[in-house]
Amino acid sequence: MRLLVARCRVDYEGRLSAHLPSAVRLVMIKADGCVAVHADGGAYKPLNWMNAPNTLTESDAGLVVTNPQGETLHITLEEVVDDRTVELGEDPGLHKDGVEAHLQELLAAHPDALGDGLELVRREHPTDIGPVDLLCRDAEGAAVAVEIKRRGEIAGVEQLVRYLERLERDPLLTPVRGVLAAQRIKPQARVLAAERGIDCVEVDYDALRGRASDELRLF
Amino acid sequence: MRLLVARCRVDYEGRLSAHLPSAVRLVMIKADGCVAVHADGGAYKPLNWMNAPNTLTESDAGLVVTNPQGETLHITLEEVVDDRTVELGEDPGLHKDGVEAHLQELLAAHPDALGDGLELVRREHPTDIGPVDLLCRDAEGAAVAVEIKRRGEIAGVEQLVRYLERLERDPLLTPVRGVLAAQRIKPQARVLAAERGIDCVEVDYDALRGRASDELRLF
DNA sequence: GTGTATATCTCGGGG
DNA sequence: CCCCGAGGTATACAC
């Protein structure tokens, strides 16, 4: 990784045009060739960048980065403050826990957390516009489609409505009830869900995980 | 800005849990206090980060960053390879051209690009859930609501459907036709738009800009 | 502050 | 390869 601190101007031409007037900034060039120009603030997003794969040419004037789509990033160097290269090596990568996939696993194992007597029919039940997270049957044998989100927002309700439209057309399933399950559901999503006849269930991730490990302990 | 290159382990606890095993990485600490941990590849997104505002405490063991929401980032330092601080100063900021706002300007000036005989009534026509990008009348005097996107996706169709629901309630407007205008429209968005009776128009940004500059040249 | 819409989104998965 | 969905999305802006 090369860390170049310099007074520079930057111009990007591609999906849009973007220009940075002269200032001192950090130019980070990674081993895979990707380039990012950072100011001393503004979260982790760079002011300007070019992802790999690209071709980088350097001259006294500065850097020109071009990618296969014909986008260009021109970095005009006016004064180099610091320029060093460090060896980082391969990164073993990030391990995440607590994303939607885990919530889906837990709810597939414990569908009754979504309603008494609910039983799983299948996960990722396919429709022609994408898979429904969980398809269940309730105690009366009626079909229940479940959309799972970490955070329940309007988009999640609309997604479930689209699935329900499709599922209702299946004579083996109809009528189909809809359930939006999330760790937190926003008030506006609740309002829209109510209008569309969809039930909302807030799920306690830690409690579910606790149930899962309790059961493991029994065996 | 402080650029710390070190063998480290990183643990984030907050909206999810994320862990990085030991490796050499760049820890970037900006003047506003935000922290980003970068590997030597993978575009501009850091492996782990903590945005400002936060509190940063440092010891021999490493860094602990905490934000007001109670999220924590632990960076355990095992071996410091390099550690330097550079002065960057205030950044004059980025100037952009070619985003959705510009497409809206161009289409407001040339509504007939969306359909023969279309005329603009107003931009950003207000409804109680937000403004419609363009409200037009067609050659027969019927109302047309236009939603403009750089890329037409399902969310854009849903957005337009919500606006149409509201506009239809206005006796001076109803019936209202919907048009989704974008530089590119994805297949799934087309399918949903067709079901909802919404027209799709792909717009050539460069051609529109050419028309605009042609007209300037006439005067 | 919440809510809404955008983004050169990035990133990963599936066909 | 493209399409699609998720994200600790981040960011700007209106209310």
XYZ file of C-alpha atoms (C1' of nucleotides) in Angstrom:
468
model
C 0.000 0.000 0.000
C 1.289 3.405 -0.986
C 0.381 6.411 1.118
C 0.964 9.626 -0.758
C 0.267 12.915 1.013
C 0.302 15.825 -1.397
C -1.205 19.119 -2.421
C -3.221 18.112 -5.456
C -6.147 18.759 -7.740
C -8.388 15.856 -8.748
C -10.778 15.407 -11.680
C -13.038 12.411 -12.240
C -14.853 11.851 -15.518
C -17.107 8.849 -15.804
C -20.575 8.117 -14.530
C -20.532 11.771 -13.557
C -18.002 14.606 -13.492
C -16.409 15.591 -10.200
C -13.684 18.110 -9.463
C -11.542 18.895 -6.426
C -9.642 22.178 -6.222
C -6.140 22.360 -4.822
C -5.618 21.142 -1.242
C -3.433 18.766 0.740
C -4.944 15.268 0.740
C -4.075 11.617 1.241
C -3.865 9.488 -1.907
C -4.132 5.813 -0.932
C -3.062 3.279 -3.549
C -3.749 -0.339 -2.630
C -2.014 -3.475 -3.846
C -4.907 -4.305 -6.183
C -4.427 -0.912 -7.879
C -7.472 0.843 -6.488
C -6.977 4.524 -5.660
C -8.764 6.658 -3.056
C -8.318 10.371 -2.313
C -9.111 11.276 1.293
C -9.620 14.559 3.088
C -9.138 14.859 6.855
C -12.781 14.214 7.691
C -16.053 12.968 6.323
C -16.368 9.373 7.533
C -14.648 6.633 5.594
C -15.786 7.607 2.126
C -13.063 9.170 -0.005
C -13.663 12.392 -1.922
C -12.733 10.684 -5.159
C -11.638 7.175 -6.081
C -11.166 4.560 -8.760
C -11.710 0.892 -8.062
C -9.726 -2.030 -9.425
C -9.292 -3.167 -12.114
C -7.665 -0.115 -13.663
C -4.438 1.093 -15.231
C -2.357 3.679 -13.404
C 0.243 5.828 -15.142
C 2.437 8.248 -13.253
C 4.423 11.244 -14.451
C 5.925 14.372 -12.894
C 2.546 16.020 -13.332
C 0.680 13.412 -11.353
C -1.356 10.229 -11.719
C -3.830 9.213 -14.389
C -6.058 6.241 -13.601
C -8.264 4.695 -16.290
C -10.629 1.763 -15.998
C -11.985 -0.581 -18.690
C -15.285 1.367 -18.845
C -13.355 4.450 -19.983
C -13.730 6.361 -16.725
C -10.740 8.495 -15.777
C -9.316 9.924 -12.583
C -6.680 12.661 -12.983
C -4.639 13.535 -9.909
C -2.482 16.602 -10.527
C 0.329 16.757 -7.967
C 1.447 20.221 -6.922
C 3.587 19.422 -3.898
C 4.405 16.053 -2.352
C 4.384 16.204 1.455
C 5.036 12.535 2.102
C 5.236 9.386 0.009
C 5.756 5.961 1.497
C 4.950 2.377 0.631
C 4.249 -0.301 3.245
C 3.828 -4.062 2.924
C 0.563 -5.306 4.399
C 0.205 -8.798 2.974
C -2.986 -10.761 2.445
C -5.826 -10.083 4.851
C -7.564 -13.051 6.493
C -10.860 -11.200 6.143
C -13.822 -10.189 8.240
C -16.142 -12.408 10.245
C -19.657 -11.062 10.782
C -22.446 -12.174 13.074
C -25.938 -10.825 13.449
C -26.960 -10.123 9.863
C -30.274 -10.992 8.199
C -29.068 -14.463 7.194
C -28.586 -15.420 10.860
C -32.003 -14.098 11.782
C -33.482 -16.201 8.966
C -31.670 -19.337 10.212
C -32.962 -18.805 13.728
C -36.538 -18.130 12.636
C -36.503 -21.134 10.287
C -35.597 -23.231 13.324
C -38.209 -21.536 15.523
C -41.128 -20.425 13.319
C -43.453 -20.430 16.335
C -41.643 -17.271 17.468
C -43.618 -15.618 14.642
C -46.982 -16.938 15.782
C -48.403 -19.841 17.805
C -48.450 -23.115 15.929
C -46.572 -21.829 12.877
C -44.621 -24.516 11.047
C -42.005 -24.097 8.361
C -42.791 -25.329 4.837
C -39.602 -24.069 3.183
C -37.000 -21.331 3.204
C -36.348 -19.123 0.156
C -39.573 -20.238 -1.518
C -39.189 -19.125 -5.162
C -41.523 -16.768 -7.025
C -40.926 -15.219 -10.446
C -39.759 -11.989 -8.820
C -37.520 -13.538 -6.199
C -37.604 -15.862 -3.203
C -39.846 -15.456 -0.147
C -37.734 -15.713 2.997
C -39.983 -18.228 4.767
C -43.144 -20.006 3.689
C -45.075 -21.461 6.646
C -48.431 -22.988 7.576
C -50.350 -21.844 10.625
C -52.238 -24.071 13.085
C -55.277 -24.058 10.732
C -53.119 -25.095 7.775
C -53.291 -21.688 6.054
C -50.221 -20.437 4.155
C -48.124 -17.677 5.739
C -45.385 -15.795 3.859
C -42.683 -14.271 6.065
C -40.346 -11.452 5.065
C -37.372 -11.086 7.403
C -35.409 -7.876 7.895
C -33.015 -6.663 10.530
C -34.910 -3.396 10.393
C -38.495 -3.322 9.205
C -39.055 -0.361 6.884
C -41.489 0.554 4.139
C -39.430 -1.197 1.467
C -39.774 -4.487 3.339
C -43.563 -4.181 3.430
C -43.689 -3.472 -0.289
C -41.408 -6.396 -1.023
C -43.739 -8.708 0.909
C -46.797 -7.266 -0.878
C -45.207 -8.146 -4.236
C -44.566 -11.710 -3.070
C -48.092 -12.070 -1.711
C -49.539 -10.989 -5.064
C -47.695 -13.898 -6.686
C -48.411 -16.475 -4.015
C -52.125 -15.671 -4.037
C -52.260 -16.827 -7.654
C -51.263 -20.345 -6.568
C -54.515 -22.267 -5.871
C -52.642 -24.609 -3.533
C -51.596 -21.711 -1.344
C -54.296 -19.039 -1.505
C -55.291 -17.345 0.706
C -51.836 -16.345 1.955
C -51.232 -14.292 5.064
C -48.175 -12.005 5.289
C -45.853 -11.484 8.261
C -43.059 -8.928 8.464
C -40.468 -10.042 11.021
C -37.675 -7.736 12.157
C -35.645 -6.832 15.214
C -37.154 -3.342 15.029
C -40.058 -2.136 12.926
C -40.442 1.556 12.127
C -43.784 3.244 12.794
C -44.330 4.110 9.125
C -43.728 0.512 8.124
C -46.334 -0.579 10.700
C -48.866 1.848 9.253
C -48.331 0.606 5.702
C -48.356 -3.028 6.849
C -51.677 -2.471 8.609
C -53.141 -0.937 5.424
C -51.998 -3.964 3.453
C -53.257 -6.470 6.042
C -49.768 -7.612 6.969
C -48.829 -8.634 10.512
C -45.722 -7.207 12.151
C -43.603 -9.211 14.601
C -40.607 -7.795 16.415
C -38.087 -10.546 17.070
C -35.612 -10.680 19.954
C -32.412 -11.905 18.297
C -30.571 -12.625 21.534
C -33.527 -14.512 23.045
C -33.840 -16.616 19.870
C -30.130 -17.345 19.928
C -30.529 -18.287 23.564
C -33.313 -20.755 22.698
C -31.115 -22.260 19.995
C -28.202 -22.801 22.371
C -30.541 -24.123 25.110
C -31.684 -26.824 22.724
C -28.112 -27.694 21.801
C -27.373 -28.094 25.490
C -30.143 -30.704 25.841
C -28.335 -33.069 23.469
C -4.622 12.813 9.900
C -2.816 9.946 11.598
C -1.662 6.988 9.534
C -0.891 4.004 11.729
C 0.372 0.835 10.076
C 0.363 -2.077 12.492
C -0.227 -5.752 13.025
C -3.550 -5.720 14.817
C -6.759 -7.497 15.716
C -10.048 -5.614 15.466
C -13.415 -6.253 17.095
C -16.588 -4.285 16.452
C -19.663 -4.649 18.630
C -22.724 -2.676 17.721
C -25.377 -3.108 15.100
C -23.677 -6.456 14.503
C -20.529 -8.195 15.676
C -17.482 -8.260 13.410
C -14.013 -9.602 14.057
C -10.685 -9.334 12.262
C -7.888 -11.771 13.123
C -4.294 -10.645 13.347
C -2.766 -9.051 10.232
C -0.895 -5.915 9.196
C -3.341 -3.140 8.308
C -3.621 0.625 7.949
C -5.485 2.434 10.710
C -6.531 5.870 9.433
C -7.592 8.408 12.063
C -8.985 11.636 10.653
C -9.079 15.064 12.251
C -12.783 14.698 13.071
C -11.969 11.550 15.082
C -13.349 8.975 12.691
C -11.349 5.752 12.417
C -11.040 3.360 9.470
C -9.118 0.071 9.259
C -7.963 -0.767 5.738
C -6.533 -3.890 4.141
C -4.418 -3.693 0.999
C -7.329 -4.238 -1.378
C -11.090 -4.176 -1.657
C -12.095 -0.802 -3.080
C -12.436 2.138 -0.761
C -14.525 0.570 1.955
C -12.564 -0.181 5.120
C -12.807 -3.566 6.815
C -13.975 -1.887 9.982
C -14.568 1.682 11.024
C -16.164 4.094 13.478
C -17.579 7.371 12.284
C -17.486 10.660 14.143
C -18.642 11.653 16.673
C -16.903 9.218 18.996
C -14.450 9.032 21.861
C -11.059 7.481 21.291
C -8.881 6.186 24.115
C -5.414 4.822 23.524
C -3.226 2.588 25.671
C -0.246 0.291 25.151
C -2.706 -2.432 24.215
C -4.328 -0.457 21.431
C -7.276 1.801 20.692
C -10.819 1.714 21.980
C -13.363 3.805 20.089
C -16.869 4.292 21.458
C -19.748 6.240 19.960
C -22.798 7.778 21.654
C -24.970 4.813 20.580
C -22.769 2.486 22.664
C -21.093 0.802 19.718
C -17.446 -0.080 20.265
C -14.417 -0.683 18.083
C -11.453 -2.380 19.765
C -8.155 -2.264 17.905
C -5.566 -4.459 19.602
C -2.083 -3.448 18.498
C 0.477 -6.260 18.291
C 3.285 -4.537 16.407
C 3.488 -0.990 15.102
C 5.144 -0.835 11.663
C 4.717 2.882 11.086
C 2.956 5.741 12.812
C 2.867 9.248 11.437
C 0.622 12.273 11.611
C 0.250 14.764 8.750
C -1.501 18.128 8.556
C -4.043 18.318 5.751
C -6.125 21.354 6.622
C -9.677 22.105 5.595
C -10.813 20.695 2.253
C -12.562 23.033 -0.195
C -14.916 20.215 -1.141
C -16.172 18.399 -4.171
C -18.065 19.728 -7.162
C -20.290 17.214 -8.980
C -22.096 17.309 -12.310
C -24.325 14.716 -13.911
C -26.464 13.436 -11.055
C -30.250 13.016 -10.938
C -30.816 16.745 -10.377
C -29.220 17.540 -13.753
C -31.302 14.920 -15.518
C -34.384 16.532 -13.970
C -33.312 19.985 -15.215
C -32.819 18.686 -18.724
C -36.135 16.817 -18.804
C -37.974 19.804 -17.348
C -36.623 21.814 -20.299
C -37.485 19.064 -22.812
C -40.534 17.154 -21.541
C -41.340 16.004 -25.084
C -38.356 13.650 -24.760
C -40.688 11.672 -22.474
C -43.567 11.517 -24.960
C -44.855 13.468 -27.957
C -46.654 16.652 -27.025
C -45.858 16.445 -23.317
C -45.730 19.848 -21.598
C -44.401 20.707 -18.164
C -46.850 21.892 -15.514
C -44.360 22.075 -12.637
C -41.244 20.533 -11.137
C -41.226 19.025 -7.638
C -45.035 19.017 -7.454
C -45.820 18.486 -3.764
C -47.875 15.625 -2.321
C -48.286 14.776 1.351
C -45.587 12.101 1.093
C -43.079 14.074 -0.942
C -42.648 15.879 -4.232
C -43.248 14.339 -7.668
C -40.255 15.071 -9.897
C -42.267 16.409 -12.838
C -45.984 16.963 -13.337
C -46.941 17.302 -17.038
C -49.933 17.373 -19.366
C -50.036 15.306 -22.532
C -51.379 16.417 -25.928
C -54.929 15.525 -24.802
C -54.540 17.552 -21.607
C -54.325 14.520 -19.311
C -52.054 14.681 -16.257
C -48.765 12.765 -16.343
C -46.568 12.226 -13.275
C -42.896 11.615 -14.036
C -40.406 9.961 -11.688
C -36.786 10.509 -12.722
C -33.904 8.205 -11.794
C -30.409 7.700 -13.058
C -31.135 3.977 -12.890
C -34.680 2.715 -12.958
C -35.220 -0.010 -10.358
C -38.163 -1.475 -8.489
C -37.956 1.100 -5.718
C -38.504 3.864 -8.283
C -41.665 2.185 -9.560
C -42.993 1.817 -6.016
C -42.204 5.445 -5.288
C -44.153 6.543 -8.360
C -47.080 4.262 -7.435
C -47.294 5.958 -4.025
C -47.346 9.396 -5.670
C -49.980 8.303 -8.214
C -52.238 7.054 -5.392
C -52.156 10.572 -3.918
C -52.485 12.471 -7.194
C -55.481 10.381 -8.283
C -57.381 11.757 -5.275
C -57.165 15.281 -6.751
C -60.274 15.783 -8.924
C -58.445 18.421 -10.976
C -55.787 15.891 -11.964
C -57.398 12.445 -12.103
C -56.850 10.307 -14.069
C -53.063 10.544 -13.805
C -50.688 8.555 -15.980
C -47.244 7.553 -14.638
C -43.924 7.641 -16.447
C -40.632 6.295 -15.115
C -37.714 8.033 -16.833
C -34.136 6.824 -16.381
C -30.876 6.462 -18.243
C -31.261 2.728 -17.816
C -34.233 0.683 -16.617
C -33.751 -2.784 -15.146
C -35.866 -5.713 -16.369
C -37.587 -6.291 -13.011
C -38.531 -2.630 -12.833
C -40.053 -2.899 -16.323
C -42.113 -5.931 -15.305
C -43.466 -4.215 -12.205
C -44.093 -0.967 -14.092
C -46.085 -2.844 -16.745
C -48.221 -4.477 -14.042
C -48.895 -1.078 -12.496
C -49.700 0.547 -15.841
C -46.634 2.766 -15.736
C -44.721 3.703 -18.886
C -40.940 3.355 -19.004
C -38.742 5.759 -20.952
C -34.990 5.395 -21.268
C -33.376 8.806 -21.633
C -30.122 9.585 -23.435
C -28.425 12.083 -21.106
C -25.732 13.127 -23.585
C -28.235 13.604 -26.418
C -30.427 15.732 -24.126
C -27.440 17.790 -23.080
C -26.600 18.186 -26.761
C -30.095 19.522 -27.475
C -29.746 21.971 -24.590
C -26.431 23.331 -25.862
C -27.743 23.466 -29.456
C -30.498 25.762 -28.277
C -28.060 27.945 -26.401
C -26.061 28.298 -29.574
C -29.128 29.651 -31.421
C -29.213 32.702 -29.186
C -34.526 14.826 15.762
C -37.192 11.451 12.210
C -38.295 10.337 7.535
C -37.161 10.091 2.660
C -34.383 9.622 -1.434
C -29.764 9.302 -3.562
C -25.165 7.005 -4.479
C -19.153 6.986 -9.199
C -22.906 3.530 -3.431
C -19.867 -1.404 -2.077
C -20.265 -6.168 -1.531
C -21.737 -10.854 -2.044
C -24.711 -14.478 -4.049
C -27.160 -16.838 -7.803
C -28.374 -17.817 -12.498
C -21.411 -11.827 -17.008
C -25.479 -9.315 -15.221
C -29.123 -9.036 -11.983
C -30.599 -8.542 -7.468
C -30.702 -7.713 -2.490
C -28.349 -6.255 1.898
C -25.677 -2.865 4.268
C -22.816 -1.186 10.959
C -24.892 1.276 4.202
C -23.302 6.996 4.274
C -25.046 11.384 2.940
C -28.020 15.272 2.062
C -32.293 17.457 2.698
C -37.031 18.370 4.136
C -40.242 18.464 7.876
